[in-house]
């Protein structure tokens, strides 16, 4: 207990450790190889999402409601991946599982904050598809740049305040026994279970997070696509139906990749306890893979971004040849 700081010698004092130990990879076989794989995923995530944000920022023709949401999603992908991988770097490169109390709280805040923003942005993009297919003639009047900017800002602010409240409750917990977090980052749920005082407020926040960022977005997205299918059935031409549906394939794929593993892990965990290593692998992949696939499957697969990338490549080719000819 040498690493525990007692703030006051009273019954109501809050006991905070100097360090937590993130021990999720300590018993996992071949953990270093898995870390290398996650670093590879992070490198692709970093390159792809940085490229997408740069293109959308530079090309004014992409300053539209849809691409504002894609830009916001790419920023959230970068933030979440960086928050996750930075913690793993200290574990594997510096061979230490210890993370300072303040750094651990910062880590848990940013991981869940950016993850919740990802969920909201996927929901916003589902709304974009709903308006585009169900109200094509009114699309530009319903979804203006201003209305989309307000919608995205509200999403970011709501998630920031929600996670800030969760962080405040987390700081009110006492850790008087174990400081071992069996996860691959400072995970909110495992941290709460370590507390030795009243953890009801933090437990409520955990459940609200699941409702607001898993079940509610999935319900909204499902409802959006139910209306989209009804609208498609009203179209007499199969070619027009398929053309409209093709605009949704990339989004549907990302939704399934993002929510699928989280939902399976959560629902299956209610009935059958997962092996700890299995839970860590499934949850880490569910956090890392969608952020990598977003620029590949969704953003870079759109016609406007591909056209702008081709223009940039054509402009840079003469400069490259000129540089080699010197």
Coordinates of N, CA, C and O in Angstrom, one line a residue, residues 53-68 71 144-146:
X53 N -9.1 14.2 -43.8 CA -9.4 15.6 -43.2 C -8.7 16.7 -44.0 O -9.2 17.7 -44.2
X54 N -7.5 16.4 -44.6 CA -6.7 17.3 -45.4 C -7.5 17.7 -46.6 O -7.6 18.8 -47.0
X55 N -8.0 16.6 -47.3 CA -8.7 16.8 -48.6 C -10.0 17.6 -48.4 O -10.2 18.6 -49.1
X56 N -10.7 17.3 -47.3 CA -12.0 18.0 -47.1 C -11.7 19.4 -46.7 O -12.4 20.4 -47.1
X57 N -10.6 19.6 -45.9 CA -10.3 21.0 -45.5 C -9.9 21.9 -46.7 O -10.2 23.0 -46.8
X58 N -9.1 21.3 -47.6 CA -8.5 22.0 -48.8 C -9.6 22.3 -49.8 O -9.7 23.4 -50.4
X59 N -10.3 21.3 -50.2 CA -11.3 21.4 -51.3 C -12.6 22.0 -50.8 O -13.4 21.4 -50.1
X60 N -12.9 23.2 -51.3 CA -14.1 23.9 -50.9 C -15.4 23.3 -51.4 O -16.4 23.5 -50.8
X61 N -15.3 22.5 -52.5 CA -16.5 21.9 -53.0 C -16.9 20.8 -52.1 O -18.1 20.3 -52.2
X62 N -16.1 20.3 -51.2 CA -16.4 19.3 -50.2 C -17.0 19.9 -48.9 O -17.2 19.2 -47.9
X63 N -17.1 21.2 -48.8 CA -17.6 21.9 -47.6 C -19.2 21.8 -47.7 O -19.9 22.8 -47.7
X64 N -19.7 20.6 -47.7 CA -21.1 20.3 -47.7 C -21.5 19.6 -46.4 O -20.6 19.1 -45.7
X65 N -22.8 19.5 -46.1 CA -23.2 18.9 -44.9 C -22.7 17.5 -44.7 O -22.2 17.1 -43.6
X66 N -22.8 16.6 -45.7 CA -22.3 15.2 -45.6 C -20.8 15.2 -45.3 O -20.4 14.4 -44.4
X67 N -20.0 16.0 -46.0 CA -18.6 15.9 -45.7 C -18.1 16.6 -44.5 O -17.0 16.3 -43.9
X68 N -18.9 17.5 -43.9 CA -18.7 18.0 -42.6 C -18.8 16.9 -41.6 O -17.9 16.8 -40.7
X71 N -15.8 14.6 -42.0 CA -14.6 15.3 -41.4 C -14.6 15.1 -39.9 O -13.6 14.7 -39.3
X144 N -28.8 21.9 -44.4 CA -27.9 22.9 -44.8 C -26.5 22.8 -44.1 O -26.4 22.1 -43.1
X145 N -25.5 23.5 -44.6 CA -24.2 23.5 -43.9 C -24.4 24.0 -42.4 O -23.7 23.4 -41.5
X146 N -25.2 25.0 -42.2 CA -25.4 25.6 -40.9 C -26.1 24.6 -40.0 O -25.6 24.3 -38.8

